[in-house]
mmCIF file of C-alpha atoms and ligand atoms in Angstrom:
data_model
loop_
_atom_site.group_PDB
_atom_site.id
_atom_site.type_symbol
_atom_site.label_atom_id
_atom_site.label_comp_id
_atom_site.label_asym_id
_atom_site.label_seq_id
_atom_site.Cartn_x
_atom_site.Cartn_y
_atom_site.Cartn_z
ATOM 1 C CA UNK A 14 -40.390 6.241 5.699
ATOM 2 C CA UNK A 15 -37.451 3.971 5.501
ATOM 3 C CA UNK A 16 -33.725 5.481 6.793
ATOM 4 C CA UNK A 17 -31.262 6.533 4.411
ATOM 5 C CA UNK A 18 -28.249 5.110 3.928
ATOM 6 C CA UNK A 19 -24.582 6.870 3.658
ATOM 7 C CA UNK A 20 -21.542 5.975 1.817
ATOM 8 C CA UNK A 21 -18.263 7.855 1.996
ATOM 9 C CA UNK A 22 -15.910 7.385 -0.832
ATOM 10 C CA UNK A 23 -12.036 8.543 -0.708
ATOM 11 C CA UNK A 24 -10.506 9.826 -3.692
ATOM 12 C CA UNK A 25 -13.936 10.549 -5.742
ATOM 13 C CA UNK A 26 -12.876 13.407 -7.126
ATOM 14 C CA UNK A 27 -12.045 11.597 -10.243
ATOM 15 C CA UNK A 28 -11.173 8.189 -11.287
ATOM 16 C CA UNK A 29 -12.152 5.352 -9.869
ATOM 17 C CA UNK A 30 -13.510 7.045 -6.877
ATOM 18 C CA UNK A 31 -15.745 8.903 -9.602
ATOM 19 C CA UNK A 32 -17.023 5.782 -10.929
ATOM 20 C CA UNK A 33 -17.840 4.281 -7.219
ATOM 21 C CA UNK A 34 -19.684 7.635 -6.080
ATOM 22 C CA UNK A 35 -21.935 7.344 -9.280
ATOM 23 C CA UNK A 36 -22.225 3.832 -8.896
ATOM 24 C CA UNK A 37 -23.380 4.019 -4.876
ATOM 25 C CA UNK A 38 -25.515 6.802 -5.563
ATOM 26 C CA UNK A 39 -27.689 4.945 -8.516
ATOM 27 C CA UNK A 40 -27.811 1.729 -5.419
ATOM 28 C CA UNK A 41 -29.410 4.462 -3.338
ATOM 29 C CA UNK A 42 -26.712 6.254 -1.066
ATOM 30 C CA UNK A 43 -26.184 9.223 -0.836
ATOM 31 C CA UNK A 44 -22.414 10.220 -0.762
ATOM 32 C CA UNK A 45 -19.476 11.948 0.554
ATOM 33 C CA UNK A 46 -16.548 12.922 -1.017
ATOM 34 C CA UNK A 47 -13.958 12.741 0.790
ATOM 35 C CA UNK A 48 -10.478 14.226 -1.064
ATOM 36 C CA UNK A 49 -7.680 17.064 -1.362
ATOM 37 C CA UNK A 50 -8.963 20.451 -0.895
ATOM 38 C CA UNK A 51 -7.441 21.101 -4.436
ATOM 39 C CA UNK A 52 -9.827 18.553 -6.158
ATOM 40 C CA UNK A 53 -13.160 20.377 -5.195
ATOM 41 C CA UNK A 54 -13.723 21.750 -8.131
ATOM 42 C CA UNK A 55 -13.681 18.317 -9.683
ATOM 43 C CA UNK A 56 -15.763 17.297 -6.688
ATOM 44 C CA UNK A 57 -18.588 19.486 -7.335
ATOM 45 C CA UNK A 58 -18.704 18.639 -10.974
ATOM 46 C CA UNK A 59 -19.546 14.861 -9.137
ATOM 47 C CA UNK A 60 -21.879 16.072 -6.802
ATOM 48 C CA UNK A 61 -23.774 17.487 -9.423
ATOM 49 C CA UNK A 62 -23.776 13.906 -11.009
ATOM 50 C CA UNK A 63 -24.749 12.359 -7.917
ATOM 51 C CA UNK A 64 -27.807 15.102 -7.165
ATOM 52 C CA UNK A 65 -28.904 14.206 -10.646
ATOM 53 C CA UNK A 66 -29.949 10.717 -9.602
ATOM 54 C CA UNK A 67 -31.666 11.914 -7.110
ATOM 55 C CA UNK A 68 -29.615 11.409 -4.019
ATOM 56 C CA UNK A 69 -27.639 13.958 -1.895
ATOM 57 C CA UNK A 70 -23.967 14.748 -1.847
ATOM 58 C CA UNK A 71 -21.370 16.490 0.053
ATOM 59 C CA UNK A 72 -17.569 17.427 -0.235
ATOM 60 C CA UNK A 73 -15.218 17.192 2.938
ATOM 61 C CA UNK A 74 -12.099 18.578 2.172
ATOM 62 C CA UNK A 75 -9.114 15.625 3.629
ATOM 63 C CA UNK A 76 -6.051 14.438 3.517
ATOM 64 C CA UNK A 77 -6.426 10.649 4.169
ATOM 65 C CA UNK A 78 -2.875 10.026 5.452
ATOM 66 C CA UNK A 79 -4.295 12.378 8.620
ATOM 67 C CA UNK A 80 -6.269 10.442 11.385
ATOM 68 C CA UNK A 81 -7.312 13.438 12.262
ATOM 69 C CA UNK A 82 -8.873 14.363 8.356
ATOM 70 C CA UNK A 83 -10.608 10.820 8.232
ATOM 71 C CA UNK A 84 -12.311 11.233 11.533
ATOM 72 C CA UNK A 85 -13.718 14.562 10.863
ATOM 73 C CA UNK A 86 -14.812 13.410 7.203
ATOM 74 C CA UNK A 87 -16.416 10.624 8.606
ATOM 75 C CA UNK A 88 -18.477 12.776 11.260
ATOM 76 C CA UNK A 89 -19.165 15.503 8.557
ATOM 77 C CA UNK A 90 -20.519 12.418 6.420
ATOM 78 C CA UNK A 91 -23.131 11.137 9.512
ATOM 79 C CA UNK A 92 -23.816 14.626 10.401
ATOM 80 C CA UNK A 93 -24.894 16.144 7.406
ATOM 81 C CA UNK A 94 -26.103 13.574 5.615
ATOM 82 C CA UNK A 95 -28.182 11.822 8.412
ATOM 83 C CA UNK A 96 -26.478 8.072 8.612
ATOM 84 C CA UNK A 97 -23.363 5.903 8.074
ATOM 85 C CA UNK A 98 -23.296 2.359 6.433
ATOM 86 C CA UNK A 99 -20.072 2.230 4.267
ATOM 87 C CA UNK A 100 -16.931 3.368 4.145
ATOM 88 C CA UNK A 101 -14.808 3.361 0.882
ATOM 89 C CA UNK A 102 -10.800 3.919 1.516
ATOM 90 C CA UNK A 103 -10.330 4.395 -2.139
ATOM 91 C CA UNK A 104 -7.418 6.965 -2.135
ATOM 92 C CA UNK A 105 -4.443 6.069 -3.292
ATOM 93 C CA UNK A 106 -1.428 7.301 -5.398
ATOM 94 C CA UNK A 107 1.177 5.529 -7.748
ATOM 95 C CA UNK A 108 5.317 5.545 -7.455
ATOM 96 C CA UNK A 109 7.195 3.972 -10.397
ATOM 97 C CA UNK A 110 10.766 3.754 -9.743
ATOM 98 C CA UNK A 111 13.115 0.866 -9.697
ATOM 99 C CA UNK A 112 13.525 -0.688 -5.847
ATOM 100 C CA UNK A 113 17.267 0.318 -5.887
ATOM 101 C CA UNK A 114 16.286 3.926 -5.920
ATOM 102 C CA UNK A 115 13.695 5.010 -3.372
ATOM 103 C CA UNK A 116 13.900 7.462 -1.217
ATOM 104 C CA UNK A 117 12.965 7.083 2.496
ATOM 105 C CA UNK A 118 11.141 10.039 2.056
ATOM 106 C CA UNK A 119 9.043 8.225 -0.866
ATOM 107 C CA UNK A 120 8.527 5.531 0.997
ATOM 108 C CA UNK A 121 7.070 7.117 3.910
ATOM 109 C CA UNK A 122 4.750 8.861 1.802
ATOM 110 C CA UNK A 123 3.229 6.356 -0.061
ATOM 111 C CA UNK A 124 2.661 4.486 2.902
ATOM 112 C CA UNK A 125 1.147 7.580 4.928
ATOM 113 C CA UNK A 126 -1.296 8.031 2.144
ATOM 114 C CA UNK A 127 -1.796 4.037 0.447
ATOM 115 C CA UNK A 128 -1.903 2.190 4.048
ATOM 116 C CA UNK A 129 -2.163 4.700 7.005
ATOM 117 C CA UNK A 130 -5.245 5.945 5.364
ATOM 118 C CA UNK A 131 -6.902 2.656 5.062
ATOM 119 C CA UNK A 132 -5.941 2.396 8.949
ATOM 120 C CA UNK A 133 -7.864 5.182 9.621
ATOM 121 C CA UNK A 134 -10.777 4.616 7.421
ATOM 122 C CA UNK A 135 -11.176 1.427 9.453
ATOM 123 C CA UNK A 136 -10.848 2.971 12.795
ATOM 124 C CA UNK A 137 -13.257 5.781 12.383
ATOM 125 C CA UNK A 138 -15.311 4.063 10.575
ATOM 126 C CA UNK A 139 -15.741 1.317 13.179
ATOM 127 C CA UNK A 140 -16.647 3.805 15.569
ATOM 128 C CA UNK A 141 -19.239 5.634 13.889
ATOM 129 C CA UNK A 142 -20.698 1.972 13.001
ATOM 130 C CA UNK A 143 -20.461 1.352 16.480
ATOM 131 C CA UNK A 144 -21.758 4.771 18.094
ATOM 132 C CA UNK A 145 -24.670 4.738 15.636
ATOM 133 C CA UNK A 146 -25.252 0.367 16.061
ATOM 134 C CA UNK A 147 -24.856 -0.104 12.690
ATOM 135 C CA UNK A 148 -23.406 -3.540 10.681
ATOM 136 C CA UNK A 149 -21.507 -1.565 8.599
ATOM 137 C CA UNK A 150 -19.269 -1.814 5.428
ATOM 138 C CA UNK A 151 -15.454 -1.281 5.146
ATOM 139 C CA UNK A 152 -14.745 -1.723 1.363
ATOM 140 C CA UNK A 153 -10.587 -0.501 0.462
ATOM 141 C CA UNK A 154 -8.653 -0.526 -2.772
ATOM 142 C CA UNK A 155 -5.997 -2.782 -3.255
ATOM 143 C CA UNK A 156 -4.785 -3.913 -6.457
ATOM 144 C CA UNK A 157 -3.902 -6.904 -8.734
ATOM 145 C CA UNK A 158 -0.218 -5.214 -7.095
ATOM 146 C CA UNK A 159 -1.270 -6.592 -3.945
ATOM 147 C CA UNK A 160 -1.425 -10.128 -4.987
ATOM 148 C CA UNK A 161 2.148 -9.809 -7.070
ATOM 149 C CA UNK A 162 4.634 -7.736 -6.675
ATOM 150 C CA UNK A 163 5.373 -5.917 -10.057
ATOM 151 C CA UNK A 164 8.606 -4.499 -11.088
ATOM 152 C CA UNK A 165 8.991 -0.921 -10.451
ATOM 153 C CA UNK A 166 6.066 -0.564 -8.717
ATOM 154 C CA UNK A 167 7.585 -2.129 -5.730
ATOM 155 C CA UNK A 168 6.706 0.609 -2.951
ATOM 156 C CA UNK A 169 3.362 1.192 -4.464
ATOM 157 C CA UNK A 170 2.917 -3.182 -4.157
ATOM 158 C CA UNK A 171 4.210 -3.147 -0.801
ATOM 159 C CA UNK A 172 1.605 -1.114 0.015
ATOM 160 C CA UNK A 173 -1.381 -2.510 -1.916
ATOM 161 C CA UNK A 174 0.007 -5.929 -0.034
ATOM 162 C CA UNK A 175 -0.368 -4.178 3.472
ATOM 163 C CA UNK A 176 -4.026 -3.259 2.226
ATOM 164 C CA UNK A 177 -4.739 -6.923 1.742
ATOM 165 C CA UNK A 178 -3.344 -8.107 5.232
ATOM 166 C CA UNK A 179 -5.274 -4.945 6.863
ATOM 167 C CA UNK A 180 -8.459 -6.765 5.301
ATOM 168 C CA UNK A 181 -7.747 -10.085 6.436
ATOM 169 C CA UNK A 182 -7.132 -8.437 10.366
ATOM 170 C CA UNK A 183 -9.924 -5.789 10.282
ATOM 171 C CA UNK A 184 -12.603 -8.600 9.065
ATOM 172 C CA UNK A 185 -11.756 -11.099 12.058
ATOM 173 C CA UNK A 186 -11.349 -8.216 14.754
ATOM 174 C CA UNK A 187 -14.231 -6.644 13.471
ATOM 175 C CA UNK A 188 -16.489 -9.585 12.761
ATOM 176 C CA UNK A 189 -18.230 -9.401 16.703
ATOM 177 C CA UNK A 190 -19.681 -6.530 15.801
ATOM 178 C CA UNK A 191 -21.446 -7.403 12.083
ATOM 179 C CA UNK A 192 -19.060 -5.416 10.138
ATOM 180 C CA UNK A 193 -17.884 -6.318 7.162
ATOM 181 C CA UNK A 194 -14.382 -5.865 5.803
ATOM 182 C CA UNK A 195 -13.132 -6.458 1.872
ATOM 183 C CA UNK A 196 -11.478 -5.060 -0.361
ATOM 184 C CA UNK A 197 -11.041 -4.483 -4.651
ATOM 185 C CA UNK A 198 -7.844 -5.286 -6.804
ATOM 186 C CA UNK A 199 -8.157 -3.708 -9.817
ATOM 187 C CA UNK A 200 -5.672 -4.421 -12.853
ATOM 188 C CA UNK A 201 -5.171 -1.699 -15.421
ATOM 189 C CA UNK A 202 -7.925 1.199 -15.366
ATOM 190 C CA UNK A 203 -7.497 3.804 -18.018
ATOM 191 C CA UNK A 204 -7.492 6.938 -15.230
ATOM 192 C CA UNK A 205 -4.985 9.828 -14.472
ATOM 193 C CA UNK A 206 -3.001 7.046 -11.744
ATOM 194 C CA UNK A 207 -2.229 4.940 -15.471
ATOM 195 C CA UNK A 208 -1.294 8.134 -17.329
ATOM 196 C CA UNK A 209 1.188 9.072 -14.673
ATOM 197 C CA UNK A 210 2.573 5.394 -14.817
ATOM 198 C CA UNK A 211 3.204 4.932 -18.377
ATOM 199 C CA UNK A 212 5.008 8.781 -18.262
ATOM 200 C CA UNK A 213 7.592 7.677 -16.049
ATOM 201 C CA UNK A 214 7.665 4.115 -17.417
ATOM 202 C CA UNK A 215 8.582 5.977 -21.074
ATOM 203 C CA UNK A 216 11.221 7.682 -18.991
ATOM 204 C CA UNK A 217 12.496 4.786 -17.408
ATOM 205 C CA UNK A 218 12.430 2.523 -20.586
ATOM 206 C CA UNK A 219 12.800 4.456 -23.099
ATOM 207 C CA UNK A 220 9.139 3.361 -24.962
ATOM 208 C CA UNK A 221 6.749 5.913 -26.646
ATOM 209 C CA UNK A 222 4.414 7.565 -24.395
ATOM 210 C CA UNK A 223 1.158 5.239 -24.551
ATOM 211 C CA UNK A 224 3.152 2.097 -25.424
ATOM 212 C CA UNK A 225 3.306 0.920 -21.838
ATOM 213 C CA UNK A 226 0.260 1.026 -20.903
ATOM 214 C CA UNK A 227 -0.709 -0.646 -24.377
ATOM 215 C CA UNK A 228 1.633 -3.509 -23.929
ATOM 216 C CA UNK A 229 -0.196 -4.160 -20.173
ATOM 217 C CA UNK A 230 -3.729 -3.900 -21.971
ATOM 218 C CA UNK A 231 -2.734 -6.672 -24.427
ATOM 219 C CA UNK A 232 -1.643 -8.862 -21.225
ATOM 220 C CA UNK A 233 -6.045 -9.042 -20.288
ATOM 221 C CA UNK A 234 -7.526 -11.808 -21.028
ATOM 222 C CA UNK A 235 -10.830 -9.560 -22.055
ATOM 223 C CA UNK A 236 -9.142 -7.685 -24.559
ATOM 224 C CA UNK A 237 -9.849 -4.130 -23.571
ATOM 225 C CA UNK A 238 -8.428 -1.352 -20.604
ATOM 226 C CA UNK A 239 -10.529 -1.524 -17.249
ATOM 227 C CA UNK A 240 -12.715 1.408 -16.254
ATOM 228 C CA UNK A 241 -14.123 2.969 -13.275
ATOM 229 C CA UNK A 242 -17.348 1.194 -13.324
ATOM 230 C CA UNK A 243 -16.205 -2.295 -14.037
ATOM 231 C CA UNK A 244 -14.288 -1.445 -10.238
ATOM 232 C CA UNK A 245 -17.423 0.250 -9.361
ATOM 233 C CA UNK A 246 -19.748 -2.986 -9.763
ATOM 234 C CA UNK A 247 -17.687 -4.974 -7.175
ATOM 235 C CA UNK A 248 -17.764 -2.296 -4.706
ATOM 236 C CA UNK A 249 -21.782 -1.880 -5.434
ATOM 237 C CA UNK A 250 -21.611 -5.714 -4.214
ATOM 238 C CA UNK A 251 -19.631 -5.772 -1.098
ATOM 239 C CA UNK A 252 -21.751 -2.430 -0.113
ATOM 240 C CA UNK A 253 -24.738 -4.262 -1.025
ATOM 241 C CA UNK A 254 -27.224 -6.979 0.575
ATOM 242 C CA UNK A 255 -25.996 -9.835 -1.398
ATOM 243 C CA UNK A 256 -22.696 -9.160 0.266
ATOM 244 C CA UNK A 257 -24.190 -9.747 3.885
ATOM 245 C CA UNK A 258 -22.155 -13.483 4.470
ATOM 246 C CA UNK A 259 -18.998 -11.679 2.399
ATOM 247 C CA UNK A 260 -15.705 -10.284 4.458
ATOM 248 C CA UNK A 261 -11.966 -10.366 4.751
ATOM 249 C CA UNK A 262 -11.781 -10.881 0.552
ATOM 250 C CA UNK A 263 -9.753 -9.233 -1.606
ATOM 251 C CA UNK A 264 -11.493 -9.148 -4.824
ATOM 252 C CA UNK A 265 -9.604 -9.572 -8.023
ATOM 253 C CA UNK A 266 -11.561 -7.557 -10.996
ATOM 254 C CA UNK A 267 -9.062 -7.158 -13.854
ATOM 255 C CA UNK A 268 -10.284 -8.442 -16.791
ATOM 256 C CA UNK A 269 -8.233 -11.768 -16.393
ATOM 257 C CA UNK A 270 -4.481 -10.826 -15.572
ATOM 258 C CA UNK A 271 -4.308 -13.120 -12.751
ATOM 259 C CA UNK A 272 -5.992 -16.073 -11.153
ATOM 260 C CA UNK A 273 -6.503 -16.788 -7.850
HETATM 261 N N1 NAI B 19 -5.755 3.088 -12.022
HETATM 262 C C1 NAI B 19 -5.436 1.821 -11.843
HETATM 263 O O1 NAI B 19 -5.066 1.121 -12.800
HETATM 264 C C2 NAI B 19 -5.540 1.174 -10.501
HETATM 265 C C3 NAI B 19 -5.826 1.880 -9.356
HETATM 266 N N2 NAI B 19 -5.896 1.218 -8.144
HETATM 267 C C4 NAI B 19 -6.189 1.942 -6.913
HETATM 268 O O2 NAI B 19 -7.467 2.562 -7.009
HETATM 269 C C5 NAI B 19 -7.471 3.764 -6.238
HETATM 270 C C6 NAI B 19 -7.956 4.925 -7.104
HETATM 271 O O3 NAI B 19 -7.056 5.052 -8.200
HETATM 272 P P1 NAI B 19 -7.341 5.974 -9.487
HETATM 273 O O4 NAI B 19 -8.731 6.450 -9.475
HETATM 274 O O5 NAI B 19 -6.827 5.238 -10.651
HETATM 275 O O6 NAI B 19 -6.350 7.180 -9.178
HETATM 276 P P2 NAI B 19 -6.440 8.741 -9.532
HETATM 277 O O7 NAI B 19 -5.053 9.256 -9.391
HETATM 278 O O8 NAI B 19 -7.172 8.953 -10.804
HETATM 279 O O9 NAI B 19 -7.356 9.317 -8.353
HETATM 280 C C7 NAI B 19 -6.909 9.257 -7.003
HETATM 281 C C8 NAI B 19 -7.760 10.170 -6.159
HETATM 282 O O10 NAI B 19 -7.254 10.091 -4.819
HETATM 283 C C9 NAI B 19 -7.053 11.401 -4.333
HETATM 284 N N3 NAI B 19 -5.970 11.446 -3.329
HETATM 285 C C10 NAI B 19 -4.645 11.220 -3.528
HETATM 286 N N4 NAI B 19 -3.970 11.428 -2.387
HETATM 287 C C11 NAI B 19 -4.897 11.781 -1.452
HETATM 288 C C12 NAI B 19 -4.808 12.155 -0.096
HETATM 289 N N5 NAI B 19 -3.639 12.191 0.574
HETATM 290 N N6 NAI B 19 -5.950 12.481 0.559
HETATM 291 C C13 NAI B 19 -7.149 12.464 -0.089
HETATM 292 N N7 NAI B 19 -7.283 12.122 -1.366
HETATM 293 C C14 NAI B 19 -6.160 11.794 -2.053
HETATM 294 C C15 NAI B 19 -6.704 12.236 -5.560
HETATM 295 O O11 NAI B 19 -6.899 13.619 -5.321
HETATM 296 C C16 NAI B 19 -7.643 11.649 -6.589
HETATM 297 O O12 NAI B 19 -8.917 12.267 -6.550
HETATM 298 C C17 NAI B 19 -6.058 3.941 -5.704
HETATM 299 O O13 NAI B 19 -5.992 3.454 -4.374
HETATM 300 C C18 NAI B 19 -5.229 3.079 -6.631
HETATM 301 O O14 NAI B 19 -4.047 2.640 -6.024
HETATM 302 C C19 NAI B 19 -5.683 -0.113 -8.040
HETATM 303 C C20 NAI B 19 -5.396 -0.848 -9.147
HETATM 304 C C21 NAI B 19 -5.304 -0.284 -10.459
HETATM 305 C C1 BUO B 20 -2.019 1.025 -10.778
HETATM 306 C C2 BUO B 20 -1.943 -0.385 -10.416
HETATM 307 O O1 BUO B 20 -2.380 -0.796 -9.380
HETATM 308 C C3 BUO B 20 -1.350 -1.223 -11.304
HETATM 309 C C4 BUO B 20 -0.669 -2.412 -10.843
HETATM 310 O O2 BUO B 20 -1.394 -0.978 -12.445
#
């Protein structure tokens, strides 16, 4: 009988995360969610997606900007579910406000939960690898923010950059022992993170709720708002076997919004 494989995802409550849980699962993993203790509900609804295809499914209750969260999710994940091959570092939240006016307080926080957390994914995931002798997969959002810097979004690109130059260390340090390291920039995915933009964008500039995010839309080359799964196909790749010779790349998949 051949070994199952395990995938943790960050943040798969909803969203994105969502789309790369269902998306792992229907490659064969089964899953765990890692996220807030609030979004369980939510969580279960996924697991009950995820047992639908067949595979299992657990939810570990974390707070990614905690070492001491991701380590425990990751050894709930290898426990219970029987094996570790990938780790997702998905989580991630938004802050729109003009460079002038953050707070140190804001900064700190985005950074505790958009970098820090990717830190610890790597670190506890490279041990598990490690403990268990697995090649394993580090796979971390980033963002078509971590390639330019956007207006207003300037602590939340500072951070998706940081994600970027994590991937380019992790892969090299981590290369001796077969792991792999990459990571996803997304452009514009219609998920609660956009709705929560465009809010405070119409605050800040005065524009009709929706016409924000409608004027970014038009700006893709492909016509039409990014969704989970179009994310959730490059992360099925970099978690997959035609991935094996792939790592320290930072994977633009927005539709056409910018060229590398
Ligand atoms: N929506 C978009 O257009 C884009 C999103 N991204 C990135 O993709 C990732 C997922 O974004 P979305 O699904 O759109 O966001 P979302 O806001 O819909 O979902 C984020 C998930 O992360 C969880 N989360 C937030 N803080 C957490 C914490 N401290 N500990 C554990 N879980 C936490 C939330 O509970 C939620 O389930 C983020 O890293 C985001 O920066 C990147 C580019 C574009
Ligand atoms: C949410 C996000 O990453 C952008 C730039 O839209």
């Amino acid at each position: 009988m051949s070994e199952n494989k395990v995938a943790l995802v960050t943040g798969a409550g909803q969203g994105i995360g969502r789309g790369i849980a269902l998306k792992l699962a229907s490659d064969g993993f089964d899953i765990a969610i890692a996220d807030l203790p609030a979004q369980e509900s939510k969580a279960t609804d996924v697991i009950a997606e995820i047992e639908a295809l067949g595979r299992r499914a657990i939810f570990v209750g974390a707070d990614v900007s905690k070492k001491d969260d991701v380590v425990e999710a990751v050894g709930r994940a290898a426990a219970e579910l029987g094996s570790f091959d990938v780790m997702v570092n998905n989580a991630g939240i938004a802050q729109v406000k003009p460079i002038e006016e953050v707070t140190e307080e804001e900064l700190d926080t985005i950074f505790r939960i958009n970098v820090n957390s990717v830190v610890w994914g790597i670190q506890a995931a490279a041990a598990k690898f490690t403990e268990l002798g697995k090649k394993g997969r580090i796979i971390s959002a980033a963002s078509i923010a971590s390639v330019k810097g956007f207006p207003i979004l300037g602590a939340y690109s500072a951070s998706k950059f940081a994600v970027r130059g994590l991937t380019h260390v992790a892969s090299q340090e981590l290369a001796p022992k077969g792991i792999t390291v990459n990571a996803y920039a997304p452009g514009i995915v219609g998920t609660g993170m956009w709705d929560e933009i465009d809010k405070r964008l119409s605050e800040i500039n005065g524009k009709p709720i929706g016409e924000n995010l409608k004027e970014n839309v038009e700006s893709i080359s492909l016509g039409r708002i990014e969704t989970p799964e179009d994310v959730a196909g490059v992360v099925s790749f970099f978690a997959g076997p035609n991935a094996e010779y792939v790592t320290g790349q930072t994977l633009l998949v927005d539709g056409g919004m910018l060229y590398s």
